[in-house]
mmCIF file of N, CA and C in Angstrom:
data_model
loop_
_atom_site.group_PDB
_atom_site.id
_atom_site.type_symbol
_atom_site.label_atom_id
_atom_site.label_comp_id
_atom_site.label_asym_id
_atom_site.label_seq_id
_atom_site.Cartn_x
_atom_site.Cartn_y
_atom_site.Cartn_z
ATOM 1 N N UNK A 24 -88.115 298.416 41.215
ATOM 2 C CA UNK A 24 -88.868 297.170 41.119
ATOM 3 C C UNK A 24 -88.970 296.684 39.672
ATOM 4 N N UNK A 25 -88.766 295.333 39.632
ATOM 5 C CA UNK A 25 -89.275 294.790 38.002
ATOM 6 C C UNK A 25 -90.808 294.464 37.933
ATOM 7 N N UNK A 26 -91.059 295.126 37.300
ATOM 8 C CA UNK A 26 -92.480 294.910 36.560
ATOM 9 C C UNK A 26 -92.417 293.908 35.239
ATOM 10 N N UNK A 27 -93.736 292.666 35.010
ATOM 11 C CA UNK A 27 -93.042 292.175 34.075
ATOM 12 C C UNK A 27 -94.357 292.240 32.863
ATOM 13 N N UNK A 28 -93.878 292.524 31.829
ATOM 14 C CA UNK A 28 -94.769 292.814 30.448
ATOM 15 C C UNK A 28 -95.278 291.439 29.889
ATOM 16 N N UNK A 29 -95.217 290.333 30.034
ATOM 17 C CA UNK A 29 -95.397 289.412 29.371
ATOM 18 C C UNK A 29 -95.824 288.811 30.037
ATOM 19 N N UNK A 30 -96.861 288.446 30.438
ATOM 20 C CA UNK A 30 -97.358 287.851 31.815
ATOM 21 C C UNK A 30 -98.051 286.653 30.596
ATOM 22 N N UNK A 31 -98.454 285.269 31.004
ATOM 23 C CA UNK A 31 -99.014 284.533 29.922
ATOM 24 C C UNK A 31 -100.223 284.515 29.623
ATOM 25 N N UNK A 32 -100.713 285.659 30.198
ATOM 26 C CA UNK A 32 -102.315 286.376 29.621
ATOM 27 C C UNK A 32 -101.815 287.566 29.627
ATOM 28 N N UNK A 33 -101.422 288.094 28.189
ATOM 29 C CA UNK A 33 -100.997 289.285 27.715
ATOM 30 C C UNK A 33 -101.915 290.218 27.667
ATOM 31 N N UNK A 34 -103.054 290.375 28.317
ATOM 32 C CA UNK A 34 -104.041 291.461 28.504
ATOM 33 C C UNK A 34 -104.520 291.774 29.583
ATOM 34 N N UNK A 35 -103.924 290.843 30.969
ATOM 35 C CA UNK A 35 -104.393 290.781 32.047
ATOM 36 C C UNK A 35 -102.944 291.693 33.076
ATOM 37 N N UNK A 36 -103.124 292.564 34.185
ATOM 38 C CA UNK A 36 -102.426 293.195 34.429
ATOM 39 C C UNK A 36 -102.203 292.678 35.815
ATOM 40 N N UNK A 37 -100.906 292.235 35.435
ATOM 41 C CA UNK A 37 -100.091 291.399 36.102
ATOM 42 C C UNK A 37 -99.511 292.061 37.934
ATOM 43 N N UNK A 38 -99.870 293.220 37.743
ATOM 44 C CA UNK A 38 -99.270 294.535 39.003
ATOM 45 C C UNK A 38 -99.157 293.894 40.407
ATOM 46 N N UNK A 39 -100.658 293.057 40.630
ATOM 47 C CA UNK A 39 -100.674 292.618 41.493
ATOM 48 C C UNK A 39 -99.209 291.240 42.241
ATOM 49 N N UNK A 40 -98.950 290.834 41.211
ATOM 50 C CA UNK A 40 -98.341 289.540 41.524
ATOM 51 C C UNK A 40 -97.247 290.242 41.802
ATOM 52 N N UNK A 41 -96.905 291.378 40.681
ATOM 53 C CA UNK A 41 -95.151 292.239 40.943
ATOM 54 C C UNK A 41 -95.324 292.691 42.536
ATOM 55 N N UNK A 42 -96.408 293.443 42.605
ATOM 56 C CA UNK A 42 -96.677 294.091 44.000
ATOM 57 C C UNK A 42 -96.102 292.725 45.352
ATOM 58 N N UNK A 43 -96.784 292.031 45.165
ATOM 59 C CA UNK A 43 -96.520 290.945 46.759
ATOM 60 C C UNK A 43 -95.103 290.242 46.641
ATOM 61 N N UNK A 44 -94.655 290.314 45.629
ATOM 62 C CA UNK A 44 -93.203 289.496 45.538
ATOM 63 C C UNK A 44 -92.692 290.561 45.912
ATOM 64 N N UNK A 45 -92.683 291.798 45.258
ATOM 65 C CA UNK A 45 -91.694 292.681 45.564
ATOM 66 C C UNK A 45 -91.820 293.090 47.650
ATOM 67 N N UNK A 46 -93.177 292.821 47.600
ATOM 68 C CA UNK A 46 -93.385 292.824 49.416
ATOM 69 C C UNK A 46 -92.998 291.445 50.501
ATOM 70 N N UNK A 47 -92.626 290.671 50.097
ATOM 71 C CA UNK A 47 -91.600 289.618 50.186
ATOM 72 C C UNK A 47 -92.722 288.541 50.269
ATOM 73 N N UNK A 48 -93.402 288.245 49.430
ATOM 74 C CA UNK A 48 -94.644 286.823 49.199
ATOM 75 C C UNK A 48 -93.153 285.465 48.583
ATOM 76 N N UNK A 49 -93.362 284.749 49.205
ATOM 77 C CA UNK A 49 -92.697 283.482 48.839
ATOM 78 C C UNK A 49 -93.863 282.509 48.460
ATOM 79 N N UNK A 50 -95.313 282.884 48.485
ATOM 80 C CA UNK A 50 -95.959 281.810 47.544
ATOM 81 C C UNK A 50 -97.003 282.411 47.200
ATOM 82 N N UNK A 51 -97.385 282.163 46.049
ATOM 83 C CA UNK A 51 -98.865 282.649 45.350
ATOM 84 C C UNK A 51 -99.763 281.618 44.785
ATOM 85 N N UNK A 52 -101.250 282.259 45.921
ATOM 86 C CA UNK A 52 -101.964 280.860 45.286
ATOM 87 C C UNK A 52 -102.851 281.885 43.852
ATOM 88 N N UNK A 53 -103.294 280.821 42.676
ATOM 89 C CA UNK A 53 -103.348 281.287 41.633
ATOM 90 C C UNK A 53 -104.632 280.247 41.341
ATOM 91 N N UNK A 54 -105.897 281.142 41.159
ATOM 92 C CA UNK A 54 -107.426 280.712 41.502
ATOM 93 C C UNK A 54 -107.710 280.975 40.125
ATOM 94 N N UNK A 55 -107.727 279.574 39.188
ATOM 95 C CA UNK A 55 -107.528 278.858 38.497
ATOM 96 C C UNK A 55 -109.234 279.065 37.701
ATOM 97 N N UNK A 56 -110.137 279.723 36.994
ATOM 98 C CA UNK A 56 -111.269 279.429 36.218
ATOM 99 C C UNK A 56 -111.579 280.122 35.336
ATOM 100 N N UNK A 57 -112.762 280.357 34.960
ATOM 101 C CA UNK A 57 -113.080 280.733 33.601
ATOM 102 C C UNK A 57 -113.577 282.139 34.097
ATOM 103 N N UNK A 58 -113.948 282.757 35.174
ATOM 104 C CA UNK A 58 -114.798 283.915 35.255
ATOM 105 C C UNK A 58 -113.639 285.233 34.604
ATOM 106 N N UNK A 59 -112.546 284.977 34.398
ATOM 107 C CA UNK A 59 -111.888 286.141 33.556
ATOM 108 C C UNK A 59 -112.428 285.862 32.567
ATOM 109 N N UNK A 60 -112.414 287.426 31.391
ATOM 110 C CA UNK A 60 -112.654 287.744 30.284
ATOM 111 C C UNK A 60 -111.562 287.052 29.592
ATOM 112 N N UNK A 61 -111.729 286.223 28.072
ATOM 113 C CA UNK A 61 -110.209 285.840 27.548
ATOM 114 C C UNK A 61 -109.837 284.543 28.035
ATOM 115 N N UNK A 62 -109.996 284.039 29.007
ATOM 116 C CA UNK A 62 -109.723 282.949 29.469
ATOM 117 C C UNK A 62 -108.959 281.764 28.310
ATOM 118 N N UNK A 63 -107.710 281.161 28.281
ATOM 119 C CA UNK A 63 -108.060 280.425 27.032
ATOM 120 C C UNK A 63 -108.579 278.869 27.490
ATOM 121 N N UNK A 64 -109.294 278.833 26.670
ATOM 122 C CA UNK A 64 -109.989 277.267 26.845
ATOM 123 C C UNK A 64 -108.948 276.363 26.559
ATOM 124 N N UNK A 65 -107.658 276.042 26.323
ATOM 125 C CA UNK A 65 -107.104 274.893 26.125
ATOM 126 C C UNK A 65 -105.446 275.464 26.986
ATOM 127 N N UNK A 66 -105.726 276.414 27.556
ATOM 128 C CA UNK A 66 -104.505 276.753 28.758
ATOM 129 C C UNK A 66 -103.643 275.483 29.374
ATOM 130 N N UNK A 67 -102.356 275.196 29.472
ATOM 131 C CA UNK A 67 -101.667 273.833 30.227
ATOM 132 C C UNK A 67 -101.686 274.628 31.067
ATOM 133 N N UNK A 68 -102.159 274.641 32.030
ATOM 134 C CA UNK A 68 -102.304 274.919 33.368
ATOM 135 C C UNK A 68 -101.266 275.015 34.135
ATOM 136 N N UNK A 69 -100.497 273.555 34.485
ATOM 137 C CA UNK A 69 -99.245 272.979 34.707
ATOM 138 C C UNK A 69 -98.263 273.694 33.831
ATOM 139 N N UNK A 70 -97.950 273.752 32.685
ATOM 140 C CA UNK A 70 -97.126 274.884 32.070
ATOM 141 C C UNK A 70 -97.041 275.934 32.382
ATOM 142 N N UNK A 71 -98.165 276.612 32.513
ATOM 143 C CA UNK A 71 -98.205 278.216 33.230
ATOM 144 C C UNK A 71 -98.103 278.178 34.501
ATOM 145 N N UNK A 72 -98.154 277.582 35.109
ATOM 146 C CA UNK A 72 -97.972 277.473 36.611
ATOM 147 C C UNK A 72 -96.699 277.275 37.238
ATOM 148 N N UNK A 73 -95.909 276.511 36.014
ATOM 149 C CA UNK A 73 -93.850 276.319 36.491
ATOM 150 C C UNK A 73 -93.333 277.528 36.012
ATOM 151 N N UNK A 74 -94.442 278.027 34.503
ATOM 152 C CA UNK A 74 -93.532 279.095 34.023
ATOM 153 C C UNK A 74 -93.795 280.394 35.003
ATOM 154 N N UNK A 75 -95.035 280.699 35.768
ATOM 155 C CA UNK A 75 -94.704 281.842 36.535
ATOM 156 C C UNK A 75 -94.253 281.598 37.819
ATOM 157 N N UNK A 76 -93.690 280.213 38.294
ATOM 158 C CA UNK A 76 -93.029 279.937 39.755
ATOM 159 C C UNK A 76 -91.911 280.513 39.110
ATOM 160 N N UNK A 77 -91.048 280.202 37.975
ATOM 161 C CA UNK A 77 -89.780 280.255 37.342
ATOM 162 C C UNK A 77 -89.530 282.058 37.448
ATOM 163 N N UNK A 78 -90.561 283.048 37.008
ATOM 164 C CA UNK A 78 -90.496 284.064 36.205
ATOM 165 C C UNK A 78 -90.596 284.881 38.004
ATOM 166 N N UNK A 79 -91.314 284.425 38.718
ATOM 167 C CA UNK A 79 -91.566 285.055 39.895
ATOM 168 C C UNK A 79 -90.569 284.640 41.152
ATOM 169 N N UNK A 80 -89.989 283.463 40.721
ATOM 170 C CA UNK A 80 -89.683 282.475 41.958
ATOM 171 C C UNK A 80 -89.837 282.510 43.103
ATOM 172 N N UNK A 81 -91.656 282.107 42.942
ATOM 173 C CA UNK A 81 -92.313 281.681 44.541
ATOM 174 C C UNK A 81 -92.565 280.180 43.907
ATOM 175 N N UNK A 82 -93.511 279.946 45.375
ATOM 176 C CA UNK A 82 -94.052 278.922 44.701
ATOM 177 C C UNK A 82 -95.428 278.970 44.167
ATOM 178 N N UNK A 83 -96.251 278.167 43.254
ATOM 179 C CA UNK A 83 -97.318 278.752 43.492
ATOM 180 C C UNK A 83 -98.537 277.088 43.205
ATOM 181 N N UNK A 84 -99.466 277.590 44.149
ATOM 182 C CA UNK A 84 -100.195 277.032 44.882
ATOM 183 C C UNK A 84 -101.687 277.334 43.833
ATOM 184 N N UNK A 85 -102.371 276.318 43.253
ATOM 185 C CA UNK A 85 -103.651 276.602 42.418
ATOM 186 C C UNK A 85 -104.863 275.827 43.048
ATOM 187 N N UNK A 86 -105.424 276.640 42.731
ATOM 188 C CA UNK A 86 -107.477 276.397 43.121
ATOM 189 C C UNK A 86 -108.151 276.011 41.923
ATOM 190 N N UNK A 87 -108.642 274.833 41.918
ATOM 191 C CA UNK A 87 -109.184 274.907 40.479
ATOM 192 C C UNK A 87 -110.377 273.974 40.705
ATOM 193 N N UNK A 88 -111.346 274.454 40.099
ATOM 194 C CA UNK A 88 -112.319 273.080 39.493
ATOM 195 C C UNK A 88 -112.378 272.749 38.910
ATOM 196 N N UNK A 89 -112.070 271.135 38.941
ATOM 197 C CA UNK A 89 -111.672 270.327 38.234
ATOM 198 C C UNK A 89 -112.814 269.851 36.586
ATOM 199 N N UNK A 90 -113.836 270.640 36.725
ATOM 200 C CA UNK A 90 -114.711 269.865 35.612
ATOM 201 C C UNK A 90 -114.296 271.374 34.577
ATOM 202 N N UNK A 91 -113.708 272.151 34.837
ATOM 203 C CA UNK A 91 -113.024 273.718 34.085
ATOM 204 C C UNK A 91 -111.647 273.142 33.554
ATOM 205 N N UNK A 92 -111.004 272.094 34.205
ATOM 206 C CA UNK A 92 -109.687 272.112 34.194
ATOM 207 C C UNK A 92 -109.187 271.236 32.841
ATOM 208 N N UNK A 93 -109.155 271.773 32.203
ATOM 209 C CA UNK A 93 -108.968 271.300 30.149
ATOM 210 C C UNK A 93 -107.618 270.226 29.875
ATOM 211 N N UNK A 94 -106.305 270.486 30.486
ATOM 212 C CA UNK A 94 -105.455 270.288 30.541
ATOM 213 C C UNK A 94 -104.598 270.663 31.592
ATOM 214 N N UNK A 95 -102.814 269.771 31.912
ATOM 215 C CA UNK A 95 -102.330 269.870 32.978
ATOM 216 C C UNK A 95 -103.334 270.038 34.302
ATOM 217 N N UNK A 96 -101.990 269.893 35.313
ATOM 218 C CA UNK A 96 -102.241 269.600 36.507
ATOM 219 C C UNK A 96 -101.682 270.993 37.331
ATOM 220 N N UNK A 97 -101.902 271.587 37.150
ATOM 221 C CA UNK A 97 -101.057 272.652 37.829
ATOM 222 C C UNK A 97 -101.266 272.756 39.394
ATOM 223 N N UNK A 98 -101.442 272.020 40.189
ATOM 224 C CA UNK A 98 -101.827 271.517 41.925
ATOM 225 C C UNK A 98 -100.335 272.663 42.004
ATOM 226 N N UNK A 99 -99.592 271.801 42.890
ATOM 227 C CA UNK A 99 -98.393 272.413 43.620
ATOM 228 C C UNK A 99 -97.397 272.974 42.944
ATOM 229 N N UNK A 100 -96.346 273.830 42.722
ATOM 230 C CA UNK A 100 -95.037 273.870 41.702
ATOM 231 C C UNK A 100 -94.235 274.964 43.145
ATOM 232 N N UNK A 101 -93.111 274.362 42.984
ATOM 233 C CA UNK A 101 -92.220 275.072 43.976
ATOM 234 C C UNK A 101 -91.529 275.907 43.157
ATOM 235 N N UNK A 102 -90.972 277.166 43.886
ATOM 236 C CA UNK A 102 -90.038 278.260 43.403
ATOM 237 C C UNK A 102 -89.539 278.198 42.001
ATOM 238 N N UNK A 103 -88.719 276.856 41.832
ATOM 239 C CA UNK A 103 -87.631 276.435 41.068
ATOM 240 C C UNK A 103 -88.274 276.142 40.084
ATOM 241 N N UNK A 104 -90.190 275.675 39.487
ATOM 242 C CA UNK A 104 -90.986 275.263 38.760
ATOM 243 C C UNK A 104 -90.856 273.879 38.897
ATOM 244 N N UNK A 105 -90.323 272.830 39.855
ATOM 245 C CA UNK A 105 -90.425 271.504 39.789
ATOM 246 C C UNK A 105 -91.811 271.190 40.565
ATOM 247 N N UNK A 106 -92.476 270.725 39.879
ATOM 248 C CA UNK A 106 -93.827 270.112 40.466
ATOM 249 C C UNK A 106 -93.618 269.432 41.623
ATOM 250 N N UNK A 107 -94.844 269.613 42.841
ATOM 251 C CA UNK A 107 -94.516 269.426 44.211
ATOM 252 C C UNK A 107 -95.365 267.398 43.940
ATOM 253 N N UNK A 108 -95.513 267.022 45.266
ATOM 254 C CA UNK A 108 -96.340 265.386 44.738
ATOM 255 C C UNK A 108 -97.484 266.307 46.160
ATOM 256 N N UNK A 109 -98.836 265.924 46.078
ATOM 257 C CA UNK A 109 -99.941 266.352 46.765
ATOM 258 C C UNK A 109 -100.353 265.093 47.314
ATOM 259 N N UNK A 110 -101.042 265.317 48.435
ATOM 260 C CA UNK A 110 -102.153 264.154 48.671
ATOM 261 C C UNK A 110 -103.715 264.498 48.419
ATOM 262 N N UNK A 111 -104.211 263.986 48.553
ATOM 263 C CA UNK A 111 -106.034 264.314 48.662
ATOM 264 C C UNK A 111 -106.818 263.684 49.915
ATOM 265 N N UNK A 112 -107.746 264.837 50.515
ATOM 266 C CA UNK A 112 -108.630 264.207 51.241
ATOM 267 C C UNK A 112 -110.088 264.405 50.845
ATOM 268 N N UNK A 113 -110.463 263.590 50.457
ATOM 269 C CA UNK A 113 -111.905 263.687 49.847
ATOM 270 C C UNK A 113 -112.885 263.975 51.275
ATOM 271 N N UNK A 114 -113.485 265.097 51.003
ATOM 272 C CA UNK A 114 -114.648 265.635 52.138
ATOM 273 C C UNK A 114 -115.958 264.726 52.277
ATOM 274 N N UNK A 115 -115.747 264.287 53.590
ATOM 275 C CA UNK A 115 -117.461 263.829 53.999
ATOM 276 C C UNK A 115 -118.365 264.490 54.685
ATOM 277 N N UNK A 116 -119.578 263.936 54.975
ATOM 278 C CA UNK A 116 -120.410 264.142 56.049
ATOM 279 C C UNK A 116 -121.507 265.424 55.169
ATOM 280 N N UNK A 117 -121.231 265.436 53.851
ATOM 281 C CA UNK A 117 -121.937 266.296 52.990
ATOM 282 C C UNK A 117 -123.460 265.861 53.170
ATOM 283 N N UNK A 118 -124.737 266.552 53.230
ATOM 284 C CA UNK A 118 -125.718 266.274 52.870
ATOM 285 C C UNK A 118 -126.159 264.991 52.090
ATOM 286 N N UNK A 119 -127.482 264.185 51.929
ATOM 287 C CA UNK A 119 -127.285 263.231 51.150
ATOM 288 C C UNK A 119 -127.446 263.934 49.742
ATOM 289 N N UNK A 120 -128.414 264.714 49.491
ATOM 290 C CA UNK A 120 -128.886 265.353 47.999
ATOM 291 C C UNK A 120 -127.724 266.002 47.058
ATOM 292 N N UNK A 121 -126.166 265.831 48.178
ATOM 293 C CA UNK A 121 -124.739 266.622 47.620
ATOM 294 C C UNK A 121 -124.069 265.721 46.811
ATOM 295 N N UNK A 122 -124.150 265.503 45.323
ATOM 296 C CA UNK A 122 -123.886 264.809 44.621
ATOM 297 C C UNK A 122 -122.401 264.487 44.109
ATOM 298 N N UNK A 123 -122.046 265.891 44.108
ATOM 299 C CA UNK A 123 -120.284 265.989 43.823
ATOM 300 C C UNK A 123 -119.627 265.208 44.825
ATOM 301 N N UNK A 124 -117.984 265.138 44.189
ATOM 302 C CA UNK A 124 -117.100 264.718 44.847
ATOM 303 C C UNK A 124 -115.703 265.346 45.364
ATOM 304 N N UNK A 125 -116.388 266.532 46.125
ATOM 305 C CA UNK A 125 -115.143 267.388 46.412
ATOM 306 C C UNK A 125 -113.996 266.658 47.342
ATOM 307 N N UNK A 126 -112.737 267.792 46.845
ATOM 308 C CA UNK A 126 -111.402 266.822 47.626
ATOM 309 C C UNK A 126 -110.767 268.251 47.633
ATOM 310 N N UNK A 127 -109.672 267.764 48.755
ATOM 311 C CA UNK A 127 -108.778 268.682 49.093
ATOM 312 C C UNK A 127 -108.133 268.242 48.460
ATOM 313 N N UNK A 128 -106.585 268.681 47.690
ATOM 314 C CA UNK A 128 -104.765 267.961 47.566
ATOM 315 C C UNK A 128 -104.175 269.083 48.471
ATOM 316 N N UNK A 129 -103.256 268.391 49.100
ATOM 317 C CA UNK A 129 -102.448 269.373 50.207
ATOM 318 C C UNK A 129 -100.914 268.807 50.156
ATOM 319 N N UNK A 130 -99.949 269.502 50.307
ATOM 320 C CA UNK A 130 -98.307 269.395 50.063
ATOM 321 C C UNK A 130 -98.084 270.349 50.956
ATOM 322 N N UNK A 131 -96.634 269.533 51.400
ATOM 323 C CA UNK A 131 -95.664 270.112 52.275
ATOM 324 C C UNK A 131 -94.925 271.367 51.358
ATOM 325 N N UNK A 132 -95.360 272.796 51.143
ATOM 326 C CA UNK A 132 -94.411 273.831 50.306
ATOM 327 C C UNK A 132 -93.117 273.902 51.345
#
Protein backbone atom coordinates (compact mmCIF):
# COMPACT_ATOMS: atom_id res chain seq x y z
CA UNK A 1 0.00 0.00 0.00
CA UNK A 2 1.14 3.74 -0.53
CA UNK A 3 1.05 5.66 2.40
CA UNK A 4 1.46 9.32 1.74
CA UNK A 5 3.91 11.69 3.95
CA UNK A 6 2.88 14.98 2.84
CA UNK A 7 -0.56 15.28 3.41
CA UNK A 8 -1.32 19.37 3.30
CA UNK A 9 -1.53 19.42 7.09
CA UNK A 10 1.88 18.06 7.70
CA UNK A 11 1.09 17.11 11.32
CA UNK A 12 -2.15 15.54 10.86
CA UNK A 13 -2.08 11.69 10.18
CA UNK A 14 -3.31 11.11 7.07
CA UNK A 15 -3.76 6.83 7.68
CA UNK A 16 -7.18 7.15 7.58
CA UNK A 17 -7.74 8.49 4.00
CA UNK A 18 -4.73 5.81 2.77
CA UNK A 19 -6.84 3.17 4.68
CA UNK A 20 -10.44 3.65 2.59
CA UNK A 21 -8.85 4.26 -0.83
CA UNK A 22 -6.75 1.46 -0.45
CA UNK A 23 -10.37 -0.41 0.61
CA UNK A 24 -11.79 0.76 -2.66
CA UNK A 25 -13.57 4.42 -1.42
CA UNK A 26 -14.10 6.32 -4.77
CA UNK A 27 -15.19 9.45 -2.73
CA UNK A 28 -14.24 11.22 0.42
CA UNK A 29 -16.28 13.62 2.12
CA UNK A 30 -13.77 16.04 3.93
CA UNK A 31 -15.57 17.96 7.10
CA UNK A 32 -14.14 21.15 6.57
CA UNK A 33 -13.58 23.46 10.29
CA UNK A 34 -11.64 24.77 12.80
CA UNK A 35 -12.10 22.11 15.72
CA UNK A 36 -8.54 20.55 14.61
CA UNK A 37 -5.52 21.68 16.47
CA UNK A 38 -3.31 23.85 13.73
CA UNK A 39 -6.00 24.55 11.59
CA UNK A 40 -4.64 27.24 9.15
CA UNK A 41 -6.77 30.27 9.16
CA UNK A 42 -6.18 31.37 5.57
CA UNK A 43 -6.32 27.53 4.03
CA UNK A 44 -7.73 27.70 -0.06
CA UNK A 45 -9.92 25.23 0.69
CA UNK A 46 -10.67 24.71 -3.07
CA UNK A 47 -6.86 24.23 -3.57
CA UNK A 48 -6.60 21.54 -1.05
CA UNK A 49 -9.51 19.92 -2.02
CA UNK A 50 -8.32 19.35 -6.10
CA UNK A 51 -4.94 18.79 -4.64
CA UNK A 52 -6.06 15.72 -2.51
CA UNK A 53 -8.82 14.51 -5.29
CA UNK A 54 -5.48 14.61 -7.59
CA UNK A 55 -3.06 12.86 -4.88
CA UNK A 56 -5.90 10.28 -3.88
CA UNK A 57 -8.00 10.18 -7.05
CA UNK A 58 -11.45 10.09 -5.53
CA UNK A 59 -13.58 12.56 -5.52
CA UNK A 60 -14.02 14.57 -2.70
CA UNK A 61 -17.08 15.95 -1.32
CA UNK A 62 -16.74 18.98 1.66
CA UNK A 63 -18.92 20.04 4.71
CA UNK A 64 -18.24 23.32 5.69
CA UNK A 65 -19.60 26.32 7.50
CA UNK A 66 -19.67 28.81 5.67
CA UNK A 67 -19.05 31.81 8.30
CA UNK A 68 -15.34 29.42 9.05
CA UNK A 69 -14.86 29.32 5.38
CA UNK A 70 -11.79 32.11 4.81
CA UNK A 71 -11.18 31.35 1.27
CA UNK A 72 -12.04 29.06 -1.87
CA UNK A 73 -14.89 27.06 -2.50
CA UNK A 74 -14.00 23.67 -2.06
CA UNK A 75 -18.05 22.24 -2.47
CA UNK A 76 -17.58 19.36 -5.10
CA UNK A 77 -14.04 18.32 -6.97
CA UNK A 78 -14.12 15.08 -8.99
CA UNK A 79 -11.28 12.41 -9.11
CA UNK A 80 -9.36 14.28 -11.83
CA UNK A 81 -9.46 17.70 -9.33
CA UNK A 82 -11.83 19.54 -11.88
CA UNK A 83 -14.39 21.31 -9.80
CA UNK A 84 -17.92 19.75 -10.01
CA UNK A 85 -20.99 22.93 -10.63
CA UNK A 86 -23.55 22.27 -7.31
CA UNK A 87 -26.98 23.44 -6.80
CA UNK A 88 -28.44 24.70 -3.43
CA UNK A 89 -31.55 24.11 -1.59
CA UNK A 90 -32.02 26.49 1.08
CA UNK A 91 -33.98 24.68 4.15
CA UNK A 92 -37.42 25.81 5.38
CA UNK A 93 -40.05 25.37 7.80
CA UNK A 94 -37.24 26.25 10.56
CA UNK A 95 -38.67 27.68 13.76
CA UNK A 96 -39.40 31.43 13.70
CA UNK A 97 -36.56 32.42 16.53
CA UNK A 98 -34.00 30.30 13.72
CA UNK A 99 -32.18 33.11 12.40
CA UNK A 100 -29.55 31.50 10.06
CA UNK A 101 -29.69 30.65 6.58
CA UNK A 102 -28.86 27.11 6.14
CA UNK A 103 -28.58 25.45 2.54
CA UNK A 104 -27.79 22.31 1.11
CA UNK A 105 -25.34 22.34 -2.48
CA UNK A 106 -25.81 18.91 -4.01
CA UNK A 107 -24.03 17.52 -7.49
CA UNK A 108 -24.36 14.73 -9.61
CA UNK A 109 -20.54 12.86 -8.51
Amino acid sequence: PTHHQNPPFPEDDWSQYDGLVEQGATSLVWSIGFGAPKFPAKLDTQKTAIAVAKKYGVAIVSSVDTKFHIKGDAGFVDASGGVISTSEAVLTGLPGEYTAKPAVHFADL
